[in-house]
PDB file of C-alpha atoms in Angstrom:
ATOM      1  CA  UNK A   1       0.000   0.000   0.000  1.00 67.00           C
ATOM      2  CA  UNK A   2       1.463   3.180  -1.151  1.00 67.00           C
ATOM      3  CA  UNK A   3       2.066   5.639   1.927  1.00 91.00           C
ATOM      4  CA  UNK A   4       3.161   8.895   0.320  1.00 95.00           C
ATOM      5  CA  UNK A   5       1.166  10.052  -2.667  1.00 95.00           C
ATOM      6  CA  UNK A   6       1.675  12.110  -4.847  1.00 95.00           C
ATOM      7  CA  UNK A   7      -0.608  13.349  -7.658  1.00 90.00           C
ATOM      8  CA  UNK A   8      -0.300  13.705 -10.267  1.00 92.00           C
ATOM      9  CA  UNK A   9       2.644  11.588 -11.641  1.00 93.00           C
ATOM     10  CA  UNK A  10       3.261  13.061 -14.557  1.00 96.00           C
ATOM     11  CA  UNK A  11       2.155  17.169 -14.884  1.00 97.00           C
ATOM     12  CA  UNK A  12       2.347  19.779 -18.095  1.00 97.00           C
ATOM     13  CA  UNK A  13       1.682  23.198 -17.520  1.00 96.00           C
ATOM     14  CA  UNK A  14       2.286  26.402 -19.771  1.00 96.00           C
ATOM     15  CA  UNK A  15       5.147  28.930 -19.245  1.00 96.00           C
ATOM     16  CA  UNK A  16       3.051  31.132 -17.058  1.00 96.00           C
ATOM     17  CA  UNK A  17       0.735  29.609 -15.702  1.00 97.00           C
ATOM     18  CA  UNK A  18       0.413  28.747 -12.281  1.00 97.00           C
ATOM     19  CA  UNK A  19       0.556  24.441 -11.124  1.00 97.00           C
ATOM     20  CA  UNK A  20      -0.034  22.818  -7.557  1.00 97.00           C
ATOM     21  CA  UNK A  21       0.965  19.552  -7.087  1.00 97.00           C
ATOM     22  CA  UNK A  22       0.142  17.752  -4.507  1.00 97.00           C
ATOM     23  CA  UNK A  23       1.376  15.334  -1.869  1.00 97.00           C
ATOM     24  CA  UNK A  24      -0.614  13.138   0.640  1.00 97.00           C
ATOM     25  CA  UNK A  25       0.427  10.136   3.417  1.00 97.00           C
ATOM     26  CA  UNK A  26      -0.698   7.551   5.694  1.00 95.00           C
ATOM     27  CA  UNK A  27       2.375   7.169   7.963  1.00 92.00           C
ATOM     28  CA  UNK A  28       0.996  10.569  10.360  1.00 92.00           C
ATOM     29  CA  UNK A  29       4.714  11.764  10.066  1.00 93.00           C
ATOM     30  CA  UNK A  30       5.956  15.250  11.634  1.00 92.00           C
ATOM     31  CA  UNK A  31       7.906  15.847   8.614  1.00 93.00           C
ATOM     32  CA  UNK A  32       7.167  16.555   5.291  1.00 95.00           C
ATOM     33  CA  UNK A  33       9.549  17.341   2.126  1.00 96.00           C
ATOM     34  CA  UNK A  34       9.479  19.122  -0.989  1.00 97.00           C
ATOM     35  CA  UNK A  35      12.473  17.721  -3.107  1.00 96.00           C
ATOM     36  CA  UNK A  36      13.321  19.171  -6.956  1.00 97.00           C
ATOM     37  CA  UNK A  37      14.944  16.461  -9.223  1.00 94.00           C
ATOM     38  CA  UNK A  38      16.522  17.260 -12.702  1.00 93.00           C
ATOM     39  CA  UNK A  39      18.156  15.128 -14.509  1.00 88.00           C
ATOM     40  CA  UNK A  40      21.167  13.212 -13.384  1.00 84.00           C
ATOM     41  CA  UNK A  41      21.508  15.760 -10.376  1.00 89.00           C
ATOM     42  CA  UNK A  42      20.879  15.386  -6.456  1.00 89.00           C
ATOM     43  CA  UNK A  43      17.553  15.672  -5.078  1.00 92.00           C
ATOM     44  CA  UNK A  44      17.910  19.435  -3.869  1.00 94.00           C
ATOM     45  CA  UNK A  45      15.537  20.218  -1.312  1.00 94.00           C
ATOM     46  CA  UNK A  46      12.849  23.744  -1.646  1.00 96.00           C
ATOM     47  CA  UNK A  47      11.359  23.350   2.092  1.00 93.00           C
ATOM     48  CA  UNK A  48      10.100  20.916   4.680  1.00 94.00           C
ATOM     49  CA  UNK A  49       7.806  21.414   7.323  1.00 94.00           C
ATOM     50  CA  UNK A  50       7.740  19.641  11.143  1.00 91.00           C
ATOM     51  CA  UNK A  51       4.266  20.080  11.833  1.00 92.00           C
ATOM     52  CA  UNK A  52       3.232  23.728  10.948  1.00 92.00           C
ATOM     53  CA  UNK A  53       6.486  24.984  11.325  1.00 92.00           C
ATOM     54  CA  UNK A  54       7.827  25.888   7.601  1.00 93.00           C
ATOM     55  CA  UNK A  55      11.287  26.111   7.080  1.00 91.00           C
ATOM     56  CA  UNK A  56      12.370  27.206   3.620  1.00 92.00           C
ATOM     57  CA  UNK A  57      15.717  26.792   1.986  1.00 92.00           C
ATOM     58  CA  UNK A  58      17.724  30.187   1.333  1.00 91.00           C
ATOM     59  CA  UNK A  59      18.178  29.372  -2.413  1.00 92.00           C
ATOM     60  CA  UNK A  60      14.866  28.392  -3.414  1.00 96.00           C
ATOM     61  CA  UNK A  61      13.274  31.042  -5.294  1.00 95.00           C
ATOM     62  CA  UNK A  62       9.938  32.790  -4.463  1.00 95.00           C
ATOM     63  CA  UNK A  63       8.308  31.498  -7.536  1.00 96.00           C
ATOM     64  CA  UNK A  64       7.964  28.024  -5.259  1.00 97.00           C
ATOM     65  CA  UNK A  65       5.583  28.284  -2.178  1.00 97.00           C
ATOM     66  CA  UNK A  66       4.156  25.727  -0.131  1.00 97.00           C
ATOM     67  CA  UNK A  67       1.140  24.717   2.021  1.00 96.00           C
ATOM     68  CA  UNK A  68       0.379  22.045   4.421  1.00 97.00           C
ATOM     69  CA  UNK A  69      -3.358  22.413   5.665  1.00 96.00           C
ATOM     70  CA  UNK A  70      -3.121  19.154   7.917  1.00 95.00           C
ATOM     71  CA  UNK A  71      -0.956  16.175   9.014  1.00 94.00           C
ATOM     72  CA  UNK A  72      -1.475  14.222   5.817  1.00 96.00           C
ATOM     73  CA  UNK A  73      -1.209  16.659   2.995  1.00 97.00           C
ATOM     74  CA  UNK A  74       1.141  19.119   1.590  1.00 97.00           C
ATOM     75  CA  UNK A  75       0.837  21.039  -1.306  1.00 97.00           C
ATOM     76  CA  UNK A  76       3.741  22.821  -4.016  1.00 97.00           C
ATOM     77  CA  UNK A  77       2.416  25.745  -5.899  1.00 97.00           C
ATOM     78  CA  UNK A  78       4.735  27.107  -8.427  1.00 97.00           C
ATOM     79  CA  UNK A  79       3.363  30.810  -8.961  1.00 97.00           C
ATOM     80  CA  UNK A  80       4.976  31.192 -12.433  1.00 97.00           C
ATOM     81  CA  UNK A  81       6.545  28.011 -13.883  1.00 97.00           C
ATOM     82  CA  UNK A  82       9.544  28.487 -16.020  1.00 96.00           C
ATOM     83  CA  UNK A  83      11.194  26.248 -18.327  1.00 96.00           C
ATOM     84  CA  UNK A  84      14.257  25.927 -16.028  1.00 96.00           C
ATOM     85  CA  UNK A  85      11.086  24.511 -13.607  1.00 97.00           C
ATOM     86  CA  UNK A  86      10.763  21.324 -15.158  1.00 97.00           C
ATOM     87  CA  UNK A  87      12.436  18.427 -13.202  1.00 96.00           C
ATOM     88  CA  UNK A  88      10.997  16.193 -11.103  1.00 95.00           C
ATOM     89  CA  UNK A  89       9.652  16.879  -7.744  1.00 97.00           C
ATOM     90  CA  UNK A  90       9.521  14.636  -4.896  1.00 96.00           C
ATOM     91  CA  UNK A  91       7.503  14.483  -1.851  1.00 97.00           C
ATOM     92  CA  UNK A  92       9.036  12.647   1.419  1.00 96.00           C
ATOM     93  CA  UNK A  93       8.100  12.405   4.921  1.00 95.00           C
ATOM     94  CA  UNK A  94       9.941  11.420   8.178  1.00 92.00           C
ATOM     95  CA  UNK A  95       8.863  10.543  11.136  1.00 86.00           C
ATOM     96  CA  UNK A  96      11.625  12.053  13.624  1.00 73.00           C
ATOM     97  CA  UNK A  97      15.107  11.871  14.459  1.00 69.00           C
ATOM     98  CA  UNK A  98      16.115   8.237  13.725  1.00 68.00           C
ATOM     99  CA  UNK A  99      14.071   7.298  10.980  1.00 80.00           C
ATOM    100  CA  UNK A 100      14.764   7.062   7.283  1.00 89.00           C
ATOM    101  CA  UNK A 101      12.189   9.429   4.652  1.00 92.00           C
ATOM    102  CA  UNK A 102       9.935   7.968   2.578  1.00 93.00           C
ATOM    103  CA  UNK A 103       9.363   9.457  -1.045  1.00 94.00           C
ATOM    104  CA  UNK A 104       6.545   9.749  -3.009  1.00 94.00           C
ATOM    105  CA  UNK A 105       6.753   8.293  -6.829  1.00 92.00           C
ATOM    106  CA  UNK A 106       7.067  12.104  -7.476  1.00 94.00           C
ATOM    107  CA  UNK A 107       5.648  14.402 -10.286  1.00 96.00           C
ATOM    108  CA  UNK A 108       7.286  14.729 -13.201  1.00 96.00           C
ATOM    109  CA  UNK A 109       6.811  18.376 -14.328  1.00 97.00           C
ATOM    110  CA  UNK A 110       6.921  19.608 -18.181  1.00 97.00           C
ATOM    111  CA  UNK A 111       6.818  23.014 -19.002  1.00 97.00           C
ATOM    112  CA  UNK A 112       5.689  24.063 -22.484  1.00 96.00           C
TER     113      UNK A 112
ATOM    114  CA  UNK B   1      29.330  24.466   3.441  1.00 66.00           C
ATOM    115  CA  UNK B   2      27.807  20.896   2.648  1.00 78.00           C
ATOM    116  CA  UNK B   3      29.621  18.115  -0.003  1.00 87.00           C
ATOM    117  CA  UNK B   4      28.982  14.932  -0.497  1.00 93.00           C
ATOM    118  CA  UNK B   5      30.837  13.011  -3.174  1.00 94.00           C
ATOM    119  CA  UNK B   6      29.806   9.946  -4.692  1.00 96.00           C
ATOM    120  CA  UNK B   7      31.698   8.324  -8.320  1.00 96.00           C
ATOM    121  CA  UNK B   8      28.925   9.575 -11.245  1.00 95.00           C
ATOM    122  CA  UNK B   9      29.069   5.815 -12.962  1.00 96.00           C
ATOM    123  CA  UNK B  10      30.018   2.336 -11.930  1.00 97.00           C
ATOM    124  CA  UNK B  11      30.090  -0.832 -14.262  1.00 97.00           C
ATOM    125  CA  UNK B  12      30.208  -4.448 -12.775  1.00 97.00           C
ATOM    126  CA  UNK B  13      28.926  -8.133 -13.955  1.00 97.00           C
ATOM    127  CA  UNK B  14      26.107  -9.763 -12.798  1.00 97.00           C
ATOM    128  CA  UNK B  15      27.078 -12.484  -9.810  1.00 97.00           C
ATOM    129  CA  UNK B  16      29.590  -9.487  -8.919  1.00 97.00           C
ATOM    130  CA  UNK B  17      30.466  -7.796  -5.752  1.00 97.00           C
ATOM    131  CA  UNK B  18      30.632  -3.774  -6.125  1.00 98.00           C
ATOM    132  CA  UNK B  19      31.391  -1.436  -3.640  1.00 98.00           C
ATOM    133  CA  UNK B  20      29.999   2.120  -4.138  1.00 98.00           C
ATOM    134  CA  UNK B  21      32.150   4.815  -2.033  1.00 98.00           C
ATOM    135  CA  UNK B  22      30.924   8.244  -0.480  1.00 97.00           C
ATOM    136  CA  UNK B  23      32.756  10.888   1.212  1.00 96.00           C
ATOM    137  CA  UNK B  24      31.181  14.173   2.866  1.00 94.00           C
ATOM    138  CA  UNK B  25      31.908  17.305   4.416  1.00 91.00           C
ATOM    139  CA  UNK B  26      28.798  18.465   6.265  1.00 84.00           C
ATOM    140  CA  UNK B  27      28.212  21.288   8.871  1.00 80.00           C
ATOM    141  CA  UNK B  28      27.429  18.379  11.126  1.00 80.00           C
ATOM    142  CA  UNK B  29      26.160  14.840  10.848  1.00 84.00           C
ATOM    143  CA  UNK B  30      23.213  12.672  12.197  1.00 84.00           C
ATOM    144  CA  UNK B  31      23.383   9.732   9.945  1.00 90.00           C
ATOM    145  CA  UNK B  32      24.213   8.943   6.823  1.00 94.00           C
ATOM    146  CA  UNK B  33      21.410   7.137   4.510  1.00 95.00           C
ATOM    147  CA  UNK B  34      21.766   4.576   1.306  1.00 97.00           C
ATOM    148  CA  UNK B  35      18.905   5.217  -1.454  1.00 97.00           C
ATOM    149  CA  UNK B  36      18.457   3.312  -4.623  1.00 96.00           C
ATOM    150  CA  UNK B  37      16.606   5.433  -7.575  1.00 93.00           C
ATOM    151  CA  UNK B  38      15.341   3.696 -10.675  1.00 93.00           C
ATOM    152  CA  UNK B  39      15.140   5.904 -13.399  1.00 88.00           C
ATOM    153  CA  UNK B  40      12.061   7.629 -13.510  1.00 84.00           C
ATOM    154  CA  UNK B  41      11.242   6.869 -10.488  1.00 87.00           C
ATOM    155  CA  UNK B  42      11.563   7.965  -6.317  1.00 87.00           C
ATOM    156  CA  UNK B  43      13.986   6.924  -4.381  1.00 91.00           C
ATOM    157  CA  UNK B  44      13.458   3.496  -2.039  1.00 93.00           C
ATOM    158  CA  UNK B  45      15.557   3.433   1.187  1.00 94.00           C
ATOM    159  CA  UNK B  46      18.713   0.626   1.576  1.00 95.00           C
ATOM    160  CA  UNK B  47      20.370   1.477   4.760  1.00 94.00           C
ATOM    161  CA  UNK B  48      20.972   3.197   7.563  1.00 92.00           C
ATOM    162  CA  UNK B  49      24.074   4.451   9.337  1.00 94.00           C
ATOM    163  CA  UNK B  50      24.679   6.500  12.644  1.00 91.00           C
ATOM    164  CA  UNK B  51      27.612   4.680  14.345  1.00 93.00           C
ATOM    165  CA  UNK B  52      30.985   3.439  13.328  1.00 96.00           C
ATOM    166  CA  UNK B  53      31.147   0.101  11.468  1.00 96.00           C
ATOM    167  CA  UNK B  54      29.229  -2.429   8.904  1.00 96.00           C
ATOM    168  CA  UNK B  55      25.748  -2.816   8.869  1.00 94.00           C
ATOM    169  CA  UNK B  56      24.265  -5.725   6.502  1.00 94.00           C
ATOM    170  CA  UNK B  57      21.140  -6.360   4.998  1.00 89.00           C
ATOM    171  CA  UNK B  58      20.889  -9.393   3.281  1.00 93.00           C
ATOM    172  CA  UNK B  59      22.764  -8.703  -0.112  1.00 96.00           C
ATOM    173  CA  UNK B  60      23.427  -4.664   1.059  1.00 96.00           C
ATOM    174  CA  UNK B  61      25.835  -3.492   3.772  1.00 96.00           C
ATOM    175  CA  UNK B  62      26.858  -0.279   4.343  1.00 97.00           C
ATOM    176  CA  UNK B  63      29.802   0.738   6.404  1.00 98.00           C
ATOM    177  CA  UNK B  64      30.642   4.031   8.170  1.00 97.00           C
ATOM    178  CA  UNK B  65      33.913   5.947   9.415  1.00 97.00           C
ATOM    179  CA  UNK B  66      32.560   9.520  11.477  1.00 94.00           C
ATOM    180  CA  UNK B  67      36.071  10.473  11.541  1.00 94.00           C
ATOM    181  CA  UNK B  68      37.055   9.934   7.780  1.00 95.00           C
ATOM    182  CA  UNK B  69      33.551  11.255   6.714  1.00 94.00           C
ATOM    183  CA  UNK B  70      33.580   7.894   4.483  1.00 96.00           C
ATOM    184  CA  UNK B  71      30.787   5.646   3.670  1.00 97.00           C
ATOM    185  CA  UNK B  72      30.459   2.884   1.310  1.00 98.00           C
ATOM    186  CA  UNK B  73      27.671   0.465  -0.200  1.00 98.00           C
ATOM    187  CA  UNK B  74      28.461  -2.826  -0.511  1.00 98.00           C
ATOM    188  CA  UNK B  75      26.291  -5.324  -3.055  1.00 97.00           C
ATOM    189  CA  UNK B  76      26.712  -8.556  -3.524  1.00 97.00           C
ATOM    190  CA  UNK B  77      25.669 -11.344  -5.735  1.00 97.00           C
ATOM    191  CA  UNK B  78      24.526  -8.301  -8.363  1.00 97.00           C
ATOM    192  CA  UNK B  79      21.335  -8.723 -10.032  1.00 97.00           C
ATOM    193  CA  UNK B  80      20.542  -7.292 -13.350  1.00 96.00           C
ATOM    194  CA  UNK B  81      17.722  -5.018 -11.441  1.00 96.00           C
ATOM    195  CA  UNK B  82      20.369  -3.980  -9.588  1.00 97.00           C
ATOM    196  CA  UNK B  83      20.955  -1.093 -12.168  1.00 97.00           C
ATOM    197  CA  UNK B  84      19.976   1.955 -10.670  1.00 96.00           C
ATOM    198  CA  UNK B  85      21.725   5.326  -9.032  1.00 96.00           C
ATOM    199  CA  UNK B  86      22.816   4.714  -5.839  1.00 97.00           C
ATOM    200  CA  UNK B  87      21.953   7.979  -3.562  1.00 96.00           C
ATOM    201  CA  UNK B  88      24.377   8.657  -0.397  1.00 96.00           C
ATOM    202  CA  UNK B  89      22.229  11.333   2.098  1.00 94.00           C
ATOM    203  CA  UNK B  90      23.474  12.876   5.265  1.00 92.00           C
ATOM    204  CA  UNK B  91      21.129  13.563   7.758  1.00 89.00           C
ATOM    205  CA  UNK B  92      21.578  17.879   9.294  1.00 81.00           C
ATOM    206  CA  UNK B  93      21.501  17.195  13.179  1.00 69.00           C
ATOM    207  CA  UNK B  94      20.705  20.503  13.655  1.00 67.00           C
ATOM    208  CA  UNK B  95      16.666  19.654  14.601  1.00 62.00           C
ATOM    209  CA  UNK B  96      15.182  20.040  11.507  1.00 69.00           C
ATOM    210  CA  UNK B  97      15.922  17.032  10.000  1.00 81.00           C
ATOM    211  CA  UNK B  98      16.771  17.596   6.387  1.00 86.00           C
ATOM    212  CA  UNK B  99      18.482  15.406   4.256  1.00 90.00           C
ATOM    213  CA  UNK B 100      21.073  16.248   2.123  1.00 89.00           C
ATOM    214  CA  UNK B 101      21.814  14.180  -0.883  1.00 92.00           C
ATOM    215  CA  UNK B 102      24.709  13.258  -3.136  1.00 91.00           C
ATOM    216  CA  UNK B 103      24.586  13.523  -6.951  1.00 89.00           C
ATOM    217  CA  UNK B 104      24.579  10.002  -7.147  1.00 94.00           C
ATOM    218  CA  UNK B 105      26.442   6.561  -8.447  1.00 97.00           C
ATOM    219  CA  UNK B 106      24.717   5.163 -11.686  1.00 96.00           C
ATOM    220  CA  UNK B 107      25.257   1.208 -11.941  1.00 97.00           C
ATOM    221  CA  UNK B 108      25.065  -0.411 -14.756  1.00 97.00           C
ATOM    222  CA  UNK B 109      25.258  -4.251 -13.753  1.00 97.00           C
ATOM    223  CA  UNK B 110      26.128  -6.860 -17.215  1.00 96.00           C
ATOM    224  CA  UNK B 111      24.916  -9.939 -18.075  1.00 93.00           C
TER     225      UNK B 111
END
């Protein structure tokens, strides 16, 4: 049974035009993860939150903003995608200090 | 600053034993993770790593040195869905609990 979901798997937006993706999960972890993929690179990570408390890396950009209403879901809104935007972007969660994250199958993003 | 170093391709034979190396240099350190990545797809966690030493998990181990900042991933008996990137992750101590992740090893395991 799949315990972080993300939808949709595969996303295509316009240059412009604002996208939310979206990220649920069943394991009631603290922590929650916003990872950006590209190709042959390292995960880099855009924020995470433990519990409501948002913590935002100093190099993402302010096109990228997130929202987690509850527990189980998180949300990526990307205000004004770009073509540099399109990657892959996976969702994780942990549940504390000595436990490993669990990813999402991610959302592959295509900008046209 | 934060580096983590990893070899960006590894070739071996299937029945083989490969050992995929990572070194880092992180503002601190509260483990040190193993993730396997298909293409296309998320990344599925191996193993786990806080103290010194091996730790093995059936055809994985992974072995840590805190004071060289040196890791490595050990497979054995390679399988041909063994192919994958092979993602070294350092855990921040610092309370929030971010990972930090390598580029990546790509293996590409032959019949």
């Amino acid at each position: 049974d799949a315990m972080v979901i993300q939808n949709p798997r595969y996303q295509v937006t316009q240059f412009g035009k604002p996208v939310t993706l979206s990220c649920s999960q069943t394991l009631n972890h603290n922590v929650m993860y916003w990872y950006q993929q590209k190709s042959s690179q390292a995960p880099k990570l855009l924020f995470h939150y433990y519990d409501k408390d948002f913590n935002n890396e100093a190099d993402t950009p302010d096109n990228f903003q997130s929202r987690r209403p509850n527990t189980s879901f998180c949300f990526l809104d990307i205000r004004s995608p770009g073509l540099g935007d399109a990657a892959m972007y996976l969702c994780a969660t942990s549940g504390g200090r000595n436990t490993e994250a669990f990813f999402g199958q991610g959302t592959r993003l295509t900008v046209v | 600053g934060q580096n983590i170093d990893q070899p960006t391709e590894m070739t071996a034979t299937e029945g083989a034993i490969v050992q995929i190396n990572c070194t880092y240099q992180t503002s601190g350190f509260n483990g040190l993770f193993w993730y396997q990545q298909h293409a296309g797809e998320a990344p599925t966690f191996l193993s786990y790593n806080v103290l010194d030493g091996l730790e093995e998990k059936g055809r994985f181990s992974s072995f840590l040195s805190r004071s060289k900042g040196y890791s490595y991933l050990l497979l054995k008996e390679l399988q041909m869905k063994d192919s994958a990137s092979y993602l070294c992750a350092v855990r921040d101590p610092l309370g929030t609990y971010k990972y930090i992740f390598g580029t990546g090893t790509r293996l590409k395991v032959l019949a």
